[in-house]
PDB file of C-alpha atoms and ligand atoms in Angstrom:
ATOM      1  CA  MET A   1      14.039   0.380 -13.842  1.00 89.00           C
ATOM      2  CA  LYS A   2      12.102   3.514 -12.821  1.00 94.00           C
ATOM      3  CA  LEU A   3       9.412   3.346 -10.141  1.00 98.00           C
ATOM      4  CA  LEU A   4       6.166   5.278 -10.508  1.00 98.00           C
ATOM      5  CA  VAL A   5       3.705   5.313  -7.623  1.00 98.00           C
ATOM      6  CA  PHE A   6       0.358   6.582  -8.921  1.00 98.00           C
ATOM      7  CA  GLY A   7      -1.987   6.889  -5.979  1.00 98.00           C
ATOM      8  CA  SER A   8      -3.703   8.739  -3.169  1.00 98.00           C
ATOM      9  CA  CYS A   9      -2.622  11.309  -0.622  1.00 98.00           C
ATOM     10  CA  ASN A  10      -4.754  11.834   2.487  1.00 97.00           C
ATOM     11  CA  ILE A  11      -4.648  14.052   5.501  1.00 97.00           C
ATOM     12  CA  ASP A  12      -5.119  11.496   8.285  1.00 95.00           C
ATOM     13  CA  ARG A  13      -7.044  12.652  11.356  1.00 96.00           C
ATOM     14  CA  VAL A  14      -6.207  10.037  13.931  1.00 93.00           C
ATOM     15  CA  TYR A  15      -8.258   9.498  17.119  1.00 95.00           C
ATOM     16  CA  ARG A  16      -7.032   7.136  19.817  1.00 92.00           C
ATOM     17  CA  LEU A  17      -9.731   5.349  21.835  1.00 93.00           C
ATOM     18  CA  ASP A  18      -9.786   2.335  24.084  1.00 92.00           C
ATOM     19  CA  HIS A  19     -11.933   0.497  21.533  1.00 94.00           C
ATOM     20  CA  ILE A  20     -13.275   1.111  18.014  1.00 95.00           C
ATOM     21  CA  VAL A  21     -16.677   2.849  18.247  1.00 95.00           C
ATOM     22  CA  ALA A  22     -19.665   0.591  17.537  1.00 94.00           C
ATOM     23  CA  PRO A  23     -22.882   1.781  15.798  1.00 94.00           C
ATOM     24  CA  GLY A  24     -24.945   3.926  18.196  1.00 96.00           C
ATOM     25  CA  GLU A  25     -22.041   4.441  20.613  1.00 95.00           C
ATOM     26  CA  THR A  26     -20.372   7.762  21.533  1.00 95.00           C
ATOM     27  CA  GLU A  27     -16.863   7.622  22.955  1.00 92.00           C
ATOM     28  CA  ARG A  28     -14.410  10.212  24.276  1.00 92.00           C
ATOM     29  CA  THR A  29     -11.016  10.017  22.558  1.00 92.00           C
ATOM     30  CA  CYS A  30      -7.780   9.960  24.565  1.00 86.00           C
ATOM     31  CA  ASP A  31      -5.723  11.617  21.864  1.00 91.00           C
ATOM     32  CA  TYR A  32      -5.999  13.325  18.469  1.00 94.00           C
ATOM     33  CA  ALA A  33      -3.309  13.992  15.880  1.00 93.00           C
ATOM     34  CA  VAL A  34      -3.025  14.912  12.207  1.00 95.00           C
ATOM     35  CA  PHE A  35      -0.593  12.956  10.015  1.00 92.00           C
ATOM     36  CA  PRO A  36       0.195  12.767   6.302  1.00 94.00           C
ATOM     37  CA  GLY A  37      -1.143   9.506   4.847  1.00 94.00           C
ATOM     38  CA  GLY A  38      -3.000   7.861   2.004  1.00 96.00           C
ATOM     39  CA  LYS A  39      -1.967   4.501   0.615  1.00 97.00           C
ATOM     40  CA  GLY A  40      -0.218   6.029  -2.389  1.00 98.00           C
ATOM     41  CA  LEU A  41       1.774   8.529  -0.345  1.00 98.00           C
ATOM     42  CA  ASN A  42       2.663   5.930   2.307  1.00 97.00           C
ATOM     43  CA  GLN A  43       3.852   3.383  -0.251  1.00 98.00           C
ATOM     44  CA  ALA A  44       5.847   6.003  -2.159  1.00 98.00           C
ATOM     45  CA  ILE A  45       7.571   7.057   1.053  1.00 98.00           C
ATOM     46  CA  ALA A  46       8.234   3.441   2.008  1.00 98.00           C
ATOM     47  CA  ALA A  47       9.774   2.691  -1.408  1.00 98.00           C
ATOM     48  CA  ALA A  48      11.955   5.815  -1.176  1.00 98.00           C
ATOM     49  CA  ALA A  49      12.917   4.943   2.418  1.00 98.00           C
ATOM     50  CA  ALA A  50      13.928   1.525   1.082  1.00 98.00           C
ATOM     51  CA  GLY A  51      16.328   3.200  -1.346  1.00 97.00           C
ATOM     52  CA  ALA A  52      14.342   3.409  -4.612  1.00 98.00           C
ATOM     53  CA  GLU A  53      14.147   6.494  -6.795  1.00 97.00           C
ATOM     54  CA  VAL A  54      10.416   7.188  -6.696  1.00 98.00           C
ATOM     55  CA  ARG A  55       8.244   9.450  -8.819  1.00 98.00           C
ATOM     56  CA  PHE A  56       4.771  10.106  -7.511  1.00 98.00           C
ATOM     57  CA  ALA A  57       1.622  10.923  -9.487  1.00 98.00           C
ATOM     58  CA  GLY A  58      -1.745  11.797  -8.003  1.00 98.00           C
ATOM     59  CA  ALA A  59      -3.528  14.903  -6.800  1.00 98.00           C
ATOM     60  CA  VAL A  60      -3.787  17.143  -3.756  1.00 98.00           C
ATOM     61  CA  GLY A  61      -6.102  20.081  -3.069  1.00 98.00           C
ATOM     62  CA  GLN A  62      -5.460  23.594  -1.846  1.00 96.00           C
ATOM     63  CA  ASP A  63      -4.877  22.266   1.677  1.00 97.00           C
ATOM     64  CA  GLY A  64      -2.236  19.793   0.481  1.00 97.00           C
ATOM     65  CA  GLU A  65       0.922  21.460   1.761  1.00 97.00           C
ATOM     66  CA  LEU A  66       1.468  18.903   4.523  1.00 97.00           C
ATOM     67  CA  LEU A  67       1.266  16.166   1.879  1.00 98.00           C
ATOM     68  CA  THR A  68       3.582  17.709  -0.712  1.00 98.00           C
ATOM     69  CA  GLU A  69       6.117  18.748   1.934  1.00 98.00           C
ATOM     70  CA  THR A  70       6.118  15.282   3.431  1.00 97.00           C
ATOM     71  CA  LEU A  71       6.675  13.605   0.069  1.00 98.00           C
ATOM     72  CA  SER A  72       9.507  15.979  -0.840  1.00 98.00           C
ATOM     73  CA  SER A  73      11.172  15.755   2.537  1.00 97.00           C
ATOM     74  CA  ARG A  74      11.138  11.939   2.261  1.00 96.00           C
ATOM     75  CA  SER A  75      12.917  12.093  -1.148  1.00 97.00           C
ATOM     76  CA  VAL A  76       9.915  11.382  -3.379  1.00 98.00           C
ATOM     77  CA  ASP A  77       9.884  13.270  -6.709  1.00 98.00           C
ATOM     78  CA  ILE A  78       6.565  15.160  -6.945  1.00 98.00           C
ATOM     79  CA  SER A  79       7.163  16.995 -10.213  1.00 98.00           C
ATOM     80  CA  LEU A  80       4.259  15.075 -11.823  1.00 98.00           C
ATOM     81  CA  LEU A  81       1.778  15.685  -8.975  1.00 98.00           C
ATOM     82  CA  GLN A  82      -1.320  17.783  -9.764  1.00 98.00           C
ATOM     83  CA  LYS A  83      -2.809  20.488  -7.576  1.00 97.00           C
ATOM     84  CA  THR A  84      -6.594  20.902  -7.788  1.00 97.00           C
ATOM     85  CA  ASN A  85      -8.935  23.646  -6.611  1.00 95.00           C
ATOM     86  CA  GLY A  86     -10.899  21.541  -4.123  1.00 96.00           C
ATOM     87  CA  ALA A  87      -9.889  19.799  -0.910  1.00 98.00           C
ATOM     88  CA  SER A  88      -7.333  17.038  -0.532  1.00 98.00           C
ATOM     89  CA  GLY A  89      -8.465  13.556   0.401  1.00 98.00           C
ATOM     90  CA  HIS A  90      -8.738  12.925   4.104  1.00 97.00           C
ATOM     91  CA  ALA A  91      -9.151   9.936   6.364  1.00 96.00           C
ATOM     92  CA  VAL A  92     -10.743   9.668   9.785  1.00 96.00           C
ATOM     93  CA  ILE A  93      -8.912   6.918  11.633  1.00 94.00           C
ATOM     94  CA  GLN A  94      -9.806   5.365  14.966  1.00 95.00           C
ATOM     95  CA  VAL A  95      -6.936   3.523  16.649  1.00 91.00           C
ATOM     96  CA  SER A  96      -7.799   1.292  19.593  1.00 91.00           C
ATOM     97  CA  ASP A  97      -5.558   0.606  22.597  1.00 87.00           C
ATOM     98  CA  GLY A  98      -4.845  -2.770  21.016  1.00 83.00           C
ATOM     99  CA  GLY A  99      -3.439  -1.016  17.912  1.00 81.00           C
ATOM    100  CA  GLU A 100      -6.314  -1.974  15.593  1.00 85.00           C
ATOM    101  CA  ASN A 101      -7.779   0.676  13.319  1.00 89.00           C
ATOM    102  CA  ALA A 102     -11.009   1.577  11.529  1.00 94.00           C
ATOM    103  CA  ILE A 103     -10.921   4.134   8.722  1.00 93.00           C
ATOM    104  CA  PHE A 104     -13.325   6.129   6.607  1.00 95.00           C
ATOM    105  CA  LEU A 105     -12.205   8.240   3.687  1.00 96.00           C
ATOM    106  CA  TYR A 106     -13.253  11.386   1.884  1.00 97.00           C
ATOM    107  CA  PRO A 107     -11.551  11.052  -1.538  1.00 98.00           C
ATOM    108  CA  GLY A 108     -11.383  14.767  -2.466  1.00 98.00           C
ATOM    109  CA  ALA A 109      -8.583  15.440  -4.970  1.00 98.00           C
ATOM    110  CA  ASN A 110      -7.808  11.704  -5.216  1.00 98.00           C
ATOM    111  CA  GLU A 111     -10.817  11.331  -7.505  1.00 98.00           C
ATOM    112  CA  THR A 112      -9.887  14.015 -10.027  1.00 98.00           C
ATOM    113  CA  ILE A 113      -7.660  11.781 -12.157  1.00 98.00           C
ATOM    114  CA  THR A 114      -8.461  12.257 -15.862  1.00 98.00           C
ATOM    115  CA  ASP A 115      -7.484  10.213 -18.924  1.00 98.00           C
ATOM    116  CA  ALA A 116      -5.385  13.159 -20.169  1.00 98.00           C
ATOM    117  CA  TYR A 117      -3.436  13.367 -16.901  1.00 98.00           C
ATOM    118  CA  ILE A 118      -2.767   9.616 -16.934  1.00 98.00           C
ATOM    119  CA  ASP A 119      -1.467   9.791 -20.512  1.00 98.00           C
ATOM    120  CA  ALA A 120       0.753  12.779 -19.666  1.00 98.00           C
ATOM    121  CA  VAL A 121       2.257  10.973 -16.662  1.00 98.00           C
ATOM    122  CA  LEU A 122       2.821   7.662 -18.455  1.00 98.00           C
ATOM    123  CA  ALA A 123       4.638   9.452 -21.274  1.00 98.00           C
ATOM    124  CA  HIS A 124       7.575   9.789 -18.824  1.00 98.00           C
ATOM    125  CA  PHE A 125       7.920   6.008 -18.450  1.00 98.00           C
ATOM    126  CA  GLU A 126       8.835   3.134 -20.697  1.00 96.00           C
ATOM    127  CA  ALA A 127       8.619  -0.635 -21.052  1.00 97.00           C
ATOM    128  CA  GLY A 128      10.020  -2.454 -18.031  1.00 95.00           C
ATOM    129  CA  ASP A 129       9.471   0.389 -15.526  1.00 97.00           C
ATOM    130  CA  LEU A 130       7.448  -0.531 -12.451  1.00 98.00           C
ATOM    131  CA  LEU A 131       4.058   1.020 -11.683  1.00 98.00           C
ATOM    132  CA  LEU A 132       2.829   0.675  -8.102  1.00 98.00           C
ATOM    133  CA  LEU A 133      -0.922   1.125  -7.585  1.00 98.00           C
ATOM    134  CA  GLN A 134      -3.538   0.948  -4.852  1.00 98.00           C
ATOM    135  CA  ASN A 135      -7.312   1.437  -5.035  1.00 98.00           C
ATOM    136  CA  GLU A 136      -7.807   4.934  -3.619  1.00 98.00           C
ATOM    137  CA  ILE A 137      -7.947   6.958  -6.849  1.00 98.00           C
ATOM    138  CA  ASN A 138     -10.536   7.050  -9.638  1.00 97.00           C
ATOM    139  CA  ASN A 139      -9.870   5.894 -13.215  1.00 97.00           C
ATOM    140  CA  LEU A 140      -7.812   2.846 -12.229  1.00 98.00           C
ATOM    141  CA  PRO A 141      -9.120   0.678 -15.139  1.00 98.00           C
ATOM    142  CA  TYR A 142      -7.882   3.231 -17.700  1.00 98.00           C
ATOM    143  CA  LEU A 143      -4.565   3.675 -15.896  1.00 98.00           C
ATOM    144  CA  VAL A 144      -3.968  -0.088 -15.818  1.00 98.00           C
ATOM    145  CA  SER A 145      -4.809  -0.627 -19.473  1.00 98.00           C
ATOM    146  CA  ARG A 146      -2.691   2.327 -20.705  1.00 98.00           C
ATOM    147  CA  ALA A 147       0.272   1.282 -18.547  1.00 98.00           C
ATOM    148  CA  LYS A 148       0.027  -2.248 -19.927  1.00 98.00           C
ATOM    149  CA  GLN A 149      -0.023  -0.897 -23.504  1.00 98.00           C
ATOM    150  CA  ARG A 150       3.224   0.969 -22.722  1.00 97.00           C
ATOM    151  CA  GLY A 151       4.809  -2.236 -21.388  1.00 98.00           C
ATOM    152  CA  LEU A 152       5.121  -1.158 -17.742  1.00 98.00           C
ATOM    153  CA  ARG A 153       5.232  -3.853 -15.072  1.00 98.00           C
ATOM    154  CA  ILE A 154       2.251  -3.363 -12.794  1.00 98.00           C
ATOM    155  CA  LEU A 155       2.059  -4.137  -9.082  1.00 98.00           C
ATOM    156  CA  LEU A 156      -1.418  -3.640  -7.616  1.00 98.00           C
ATOM    157  CA  ASN A 157      -2.226  -3.524  -3.929  1.00 98.00           C
ATOM    158  CA  PRO A 158      -6.062  -3.830  -4.229  1.00 97.00           C
ATOM    159  CA  SER A 159      -6.747  -1.852  -1.098  1.00 96.00           C
ATOM    160  CA  PRO A 160      -9.326  -0.843  -0.090  1.00 95.00           C
ATOM    161  CA  CYS A 161     -11.084  -3.763  -1.733  1.00 94.00           C
ATOM    162  CA  ASN A 162     -14.414  -2.666  -3.203  1.00 94.00           C
ATOM    163  CA  LYS A 163     -16.580  -3.318  -6.237  1.00 91.00           C
ATOM    164  CA  ARG A 164     -14.732  -0.733  -8.345  1.00 93.00           C
ATOM    165  CA  LEU A 165     -11.908  -3.270  -8.649  1.00 95.00           C
ATOM    166  CA  HIS A 166     -14.126  -5.474 -10.822  1.00 93.00           C
ATOM    167  CA  GLU A 167     -13.648  -2.960 -13.639  1.00 96.00           C
ATOM    168  CA  VAL A 168      -9.863  -3.434 -13.587  1.00 97.00           C
ATOM    169  CA  ASP A 169      -8.479  -5.979 -16.051  1.00 97.00           C
ATOM    170  CA  PHE A 170      -6.398  -8.208 -13.786  1.00 97.00           C
ATOM    171  CA  ALA A 171      -4.877  -9.899 -16.841  1.00 97.00           C
ATOM    172  CA  CYS A 172      -2.817  -6.684 -17.265  1.00 98.00           C
ATOM    173  CA  LEU A 173      -1.246  -7.046 -13.812  1.00 98.00           C
ATOM    174  CA  ASP A 174       2.096  -8.641 -12.986  1.00 98.00           C
ATOM    175  CA  ILE A 175       2.097  -8.676  -9.192  1.00 98.00           C
ATOM    176  CA  LEU A 176      -0.688  -8.547  -6.629  1.00 98.00           C
ATOM    177  CA  VAL A 177       0.102  -7.723  -2.995  1.00 98.00           C
ATOM    178  CA  LEU A 178      -2.963  -8.294  -0.858  1.00 97.00           C
ATOM    179  CA  ASN A 179      -4.220  -9.345   2.567  1.00 97.00           C
ATOM    180  CA  GLU A 180      -6.629 -12.059   3.665  1.00 96.00           C
ATOM    181  CA  VAL A 181      -9.763  -9.926   3.351  1.00 95.00           C
ATOM    182  CA  GLU A 182      -8.789  -8.825  -0.140  1.00 96.00           C
ATOM    183  CA  ILE A 183      -7.888 -12.278  -1.441  1.00 97.00           C
ATOM    184  CA  ARG A 184     -11.191 -13.712  -0.153  1.00 96.00           C
ATOM    185  CA  ALA A 185     -13.092 -10.971  -1.996  1.00 95.00           C
ATOM    186  CA  LEU A 186     -11.135 -11.494  -5.221  1.00 95.00           C
ATOM    187  CA  GLY A 187     -10.644 -15.258  -4.998  1.00 95.00           C
ATOM    188  CA  GLY A 188     -14.316 -15.957  -4.305  1.00 93.00           C
ATOM    189  CA  ASP A 189     -13.938 -18.368  -1.377  1.00 95.00           C
ATOM    190  CA  ASP A 190     -13.388 -18.425   2.397  1.00 95.00           C
ATOM    191  CA  ASP A 191     -10.488 -20.824   2.117  1.00 96.00           C
ATOM    192  CA  LEU A 192      -7.248 -18.990   1.323  1.00 95.00           C
ATOM    193  CA  ALA A 193      -5.716 -21.929  -0.545  1.00 93.00           C
ATOM    194  CA  VAL A 194      -8.784 -22.148  -2.797  1.00 95.00           C
ATOM    195  CA  CYS A 195      -8.605 -18.396  -3.440  1.00 95.00           C
ATOM    196  CA  LEU A 196      -4.955 -18.705  -4.443  1.00 94.00           C
ATOM    197  CA  GLN A 197      -5.784 -21.585  -6.790  1.00 93.00           C
ATOM    198  CA  ASN A 198      -8.693 -19.659  -8.312  1.00 95.00           C
ATOM    199  CA  LEU A 199      -6.586 -16.572  -8.980  1.00 95.00           C
ATOM    200  CA  ALA A 200      -3.679 -18.635 -10.340  1.00 92.00           C
ATOM    201  CA  ALA A 201      -6.061 -20.470 -12.684  1.00 93.00           C
ATOM    202  CA  ARG A 202      -7.583 -17.230 -13.962  1.00 95.00           C
ATOM    203  CA  TYR A 203      -4.289 -15.297 -14.228  1.00 95.00           C
ATOM    204  CA  PRO A 204      -1.448 -17.836 -14.614  1.00 93.00           C
ATOM    205  CA  HIS A 205       1.280 -15.179 -14.970  1.00 95.00           C
ATOM    206  CA  LEU A 206       0.277 -13.202 -11.909  1.00 97.00           C
ATOM    207  CA  GLN A 207       2.667 -13.296  -8.940  1.00 97.00           C
ATOM    208  CA  ILE A 208       0.671 -13.206  -5.721  1.00 97.00           C
ATOM    209  CA  LEU A 209       2.052 -11.945  -2.430  1.00 98.00           C
ATOM    210  CA  LEU A 210      -0.378 -12.642   0.402  1.00 97.00           C
ATOM    211  CA  THR A 211       0.156 -10.833   3.709  1.00 97.00           C
ATOM    212  CA  LEU A 212      -1.131 -12.629   6.791  1.00 95.00           C
ATOM    213  CA  GLY A 213      -0.529 -10.074   9.579  1.00 91.00           C
ATOM    214  CA  ALA A 214       1.064 -11.724  12.607  1.00 90.00           C
ATOM    215  CA  ASP A 215       1.383 -14.938  10.559  1.00 94.00           C
ATOM    216  CA  GLY A 216       3.783 -13.373   8.073  1.00 96.00           C
ATOM    217  CA  CYS A 217       3.350 -13.607   4.326  1.00 97.00           C
ATOM    218  CA  MET A 218       3.601 -15.967   1.386  1.00 96.00           C
ATOM    219  CA  LEU A 219       4.614 -15.324  -2.198  1.00 97.00           C
ATOM    220  CA  VAL A 220       3.377 -17.561  -4.993  1.00 95.00           C
ATOM    221  CA  ALA A 221       5.457 -16.878  -8.083  1.00 91.00           C
ATOM    222  CA  ASP A 222       6.682 -18.927 -11.037  1.00 85.00           C
ATOM    223  CA  GLY A 223       5.310 -22.173  -9.589  1.00 84.00           C
ATOM    224  CA  GLU A 224       7.129 -21.688  -6.271  1.00 91.00           C
ATOM    225  CA  THR A 225       5.840 -20.683  -2.845  1.00 94.00           C
ATOM    226  CA  LEU A 226       8.024 -18.681  -0.458  1.00 96.00           C
ATOM    227  CA  ARG A 227       7.005 -18.039   3.147  1.00 96.00           C
ATOM    228  CA  GLN A 228       8.261 -15.416   5.561  1.00 97.00           C
ATOM    229  CA  ALA A 229       7.335 -15.233   9.253  1.00 97.00           C
ATOM    230  CA  ALA A 230       6.362 -11.903  10.810  1.00 97.00           C
ATOM    231  CA  PHE A 231       8.803 -10.352  13.286  1.00 97.00           C
ATOM    232  CA  GLU A 232       7.988  -9.876  16.956  1.00 96.00           C
ATOM    233  CA  THR A 233       7.042  -6.276  17.703  1.00 96.00           C
ATOM    234  CA  THR A 234       5.152  -4.070  20.136  1.00 94.00           C
ATOM    235  CA  VAL A 235       1.914  -3.048  18.456  1.00 90.00           C
ATOM    236  CA  VAL A 236       1.170   0.670  18.826  1.00 90.00           C
ATOM    237  CA  ASP A 237      -0.622   1.454  15.561  1.00 88.00           C
ATOM    238  CA  THR A 238      -1.040  -0.908  12.596  1.00 88.00           C
ATOM    239  CA  THR A 239      -1.938   1.925  10.167  1.00 87.00           C
ATOM    240  CA  ALA A 240       0.400   1.804   7.150  1.00 90.00           C
ATOM    241  CA  ALA A 241       2.030  -1.507   8.129  1.00 94.00           C
ATOM    242  CA  GLY A 242       0.797  -2.964   4.828  1.00 96.00           C
ATOM    243  CA  ASP A 243       1.897   0.161   2.968  1.00 97.00           C
ATOM    244  CA  THR A 244       5.382  -0.064   4.464  1.00 98.00           C
ATOM    245  CA  PHE A 245       5.611  -3.720   3.449  1.00 98.00           C
ATOM    246  CA  THR A 246       4.374  -3.058  -0.097  1.00 98.00           C
ATOM    247  CA  GLY A 247       6.623  -0.031  -0.685  1.00 98.00           C
ATOM    248  CA  TYR A 248       9.672  -1.920   0.588  1.00 98.00           C
ATOM    249  CA  PHE A 249       8.835  -4.910  -1.609  1.00 98.00           C
ATOM    250  CA  ALA A 250       8.390  -2.693  -4.695  1.00 98.00           C
ATOM    251  CA  ALA A 251      11.757  -1.032  -4.051  1.00 98.00           C
ATOM    252  CA  ALA A 252      13.408  -4.443  -3.848  1.00 98.00           C
ATOM    253  CA  ILE A 253      11.915  -5.403  -7.224  1.00 96.00           C
ATOM    254  CA  THR A 254      13.396  -2.313  -8.869  1.00 96.00           C
ATOM    255  CA  ARG A 255      16.814  -3.415  -7.558  1.00 95.00           C
ATOM    256  CA  GLY A 256      16.306  -6.964  -8.830  1.00 95.00           C
ATOM    257  CA  GLU A 257      16.734  -8.293  -5.277  1.00 96.00           C
ATOM    258  CA  ALA A 258      16.058 -11.965  -4.526  1.00 95.00           C
ATOM    259  CA  TYR A 259      12.477 -12.428  -3.343  1.00 96.00           C
ATOM    260  CA  ARG A 260      13.540 -14.166  -0.119  1.00 96.00           C
ATOM    261  CA  ASP A 261      15.629 -11.156   0.959  1.00 97.00           C
ATOM    262  CA  ALA A 262      12.952  -8.728  -0.205  1.00 97.00           C
ATOM    263  CA  LEU A 263      10.282 -10.433   1.901  1.00 98.00           C
ATOM    264  CA  GLN A 264      12.490 -10.499   4.980  1.00 97.00           C
ATOM    265  CA  THR A 265      13.425  -6.814   4.808  1.00 98.00           C
ATOM    266  CA  ALA A 266       9.859  -5.729   3.998  1.00 98.00           C
ATOM    267  CA  SER A 267       8.537  -7.732   6.963  1.00 98.00           C
ATOM    268  CA  ALA A 268      11.098  -6.191   9.315  1.00 98.00           C
ATOM    269  CA  ALA A 269      10.226  -2.681   8.081  1.00 98.00           C
ATOM    270  CA  ALA A 270       6.503  -3.351   8.654  1.00 97.00           C
ATOM    271  CA  ALA A 271       7.196  -4.658  12.175  1.00 97.00           C
ATOM    272  CA  ILE A 272       9.024  -1.412  13.006  1.00 97.00           C
ATOM    273  CA  ALA A 273       6.199   0.682  11.485  1.00 96.00           C
ATOM    274  CA  VAL A 274       3.534  -0.915  13.703  1.00 93.00           C
ATOM    275  CA  SER A 275       5.534  -0.039  16.813  1.00 94.00           C
ATOM    276  CA  ARG A 276       4.984   3.676  16.084  1.00 93.00           C
ATOM    277  CA  SER A 277       2.062   6.073  15.695  1.00 87.00           C
ATOM    278  CA  GLY A 278       0.787   7.498  12.434  1.00 85.00           C
ATOM    279  CA  ALA A 279       1.021   6.393   8.821  1.00 87.00           C
ATOM    280  CA  ALA A 280       3.866   8.067   6.879  1.00 89.00           C
ATOM    281  CA  PRO A 281       5.810   9.146  10.002  1.00 90.00           C
ATOM    282  CA  SER A 282       6.004   5.528  11.192  1.00 93.00           C
ATOM    283  CA  ILE A 283       7.889   4.286   8.093  1.00 96.00           C
ATOM    284  CA  PRO A 284      11.543   3.492   8.883  1.00 97.00           C
ATOM    285  CA  ALA A 285      14.548   4.090   6.620  1.00 97.00           C
ATOM    286  CA  LEU A 286      16.421   1.098   5.170  1.00 97.00           C
ATOM    287  CA  ALA A 287      19.550   1.760   7.257  1.00 97.00           C
ATOM    288  CA  GLU A 288      17.479   1.599  10.419  1.00 97.00           C
ATOM    289  CA  VAL A 289      15.759  -1.604   9.311  1.00 98.00           C
ATOM    290  CA  ARG A 290      19.068  -3.272   8.437  1.00 97.00           C
ATOM    291  CA  ALA A 291      20.593  -2.193  11.756  1.00 97.00           C
ATOM    292  CA  ALA A 292      17.605  -3.574  13.688  1.00 97.00           C
ATOM    293  CA  MET A 293      17.251  -6.905  11.833  1.00 97.00           C
ATOM    294  CA  PRO A 294      19.961  -8.919  13.632  1.00 97.00           C
ATOM    295  CA  GLY A 295      18.181  -8.236  16.946  1.00 97.00           C
ATOM    296  CA  MET A 296      14.685  -8.998  15.671  1.00 97.00           C
ATOM    297  CA  ARG A 297      13.029 -12.362  16.288  1.00 96.00           C
ATOM    298  CA  GLU A 298      10.631 -14.095  13.940  1.00 96.00           C
ATOM    299  CA  ARG A 299       7.260 -14.986  15.454  1.00 92.00           C
ATOM    300  CA  GLN A 300       6.750 -18.703  15.978  1.00 83.00           C
ATOM    301  CA  PRO A 301       3.681 -20.152  14.241  1.00 70.00           C
ATOM    302  CA  ALA A 302       0.786 -20.785  16.664  1.00 65.00           C
ATOM    303  CA  ALA A 303       0.538 -24.449  17.756  1.00 58.00           C
ATOM    304  CA  GLU A 304      -2.152 -26.410  15.837  1.00 51.00           C
TER     305      GLU A 304
HETATM  306  O1  LIG B 401      -3.121   2.311   4.665  1.00 74.32           O
HETATM  307  C1  LIG B 401      -3.230   3.370   5.579  1.00 74.32           C
HETATM  308  C2  LIG B 401      -3.876   4.547   4.921  1.00 74.32           C
HETATM  309  O2  LIG B 401      -5.202   4.207   4.576  1.00 74.32           O
HETATM  310  C3  LIG B 401      -3.997   5.759   5.803  1.00 74.32           C
HETATM  311  O3  LIG B 401      -2.870   6.587   5.747  1.00 74.32           O
HETATM  312  C4  LIG B 401      -5.278   6.419   5.304  1.00 74.32           C
HETATM  313  O4  LIG B 401      -5.076   7.616   4.653  1.00 74.32           O
HETATM  314  C5  LIG B 401      -5.935   5.384   4.394  1.00 74.32           C
HETATM  315  O5  LIG B 401      -5.795   5.715   3.097  1.00 74.32           O
END
């Protein structure tokens, strides 16, 4: 099974502050750094770090060298990537002392995806291959419907969650990996269990993997629910923790790994990623994750 990640690349400008700036406030930052990022790039790197052969499709601008070099140096095949005349996407990221982040994005090249480019990319893939998507590029509805017509398996991480997702035909999807904010927006309720029921009723074949931050994750698939606790970690920067988890999980699917093992390894990889700064640079390799796992402790659920 081949793995195609079709998604965004961003130059991340990361500012560290003691708290996230509120409207009307001006704050001095303690630190500033530039990292490669973007949900597509991060997830592609995570899947490659987890041992999958990954092809990446998307677009960078004239300033995209950091992005293309990072993808190549982390063993992601970028032969299908487009280079445009404008600027690459970029993100302005505030990271607080507590490790929380707030992000705004300029899409740049990420929103230059045409129907013709999508068709040209998909021509390299066949029924049964896995397509990993996020919501940081334009033309997602067309991409999803064409991939479905070709028989690809589609995993969508609907992040960031915004109204453009309503144009995507979720009946074409196979797997959804999403967090609490995203499932509430898509499931139409505050109660997570109700949201899960609503989505399962609307899309009975959809496998839903819900990430719950420090409370771990749960996978609802084929009438079964699997839970995995989060691992204890020191939180430095949560940026790309979800991307690390999703990329690792996608890689495990391409190997046909049991879901229980896939969830455990993906959770351990995400715990390591949050203990480091930056998006793509924080993503650990599989060997490192496997070596660390015996010494890692699962977080205990909070007492009721
Ligand atoms: O998920 C983290 C990513 O979100 C960052 O790398 C940033 O580019 C934004 O896309």
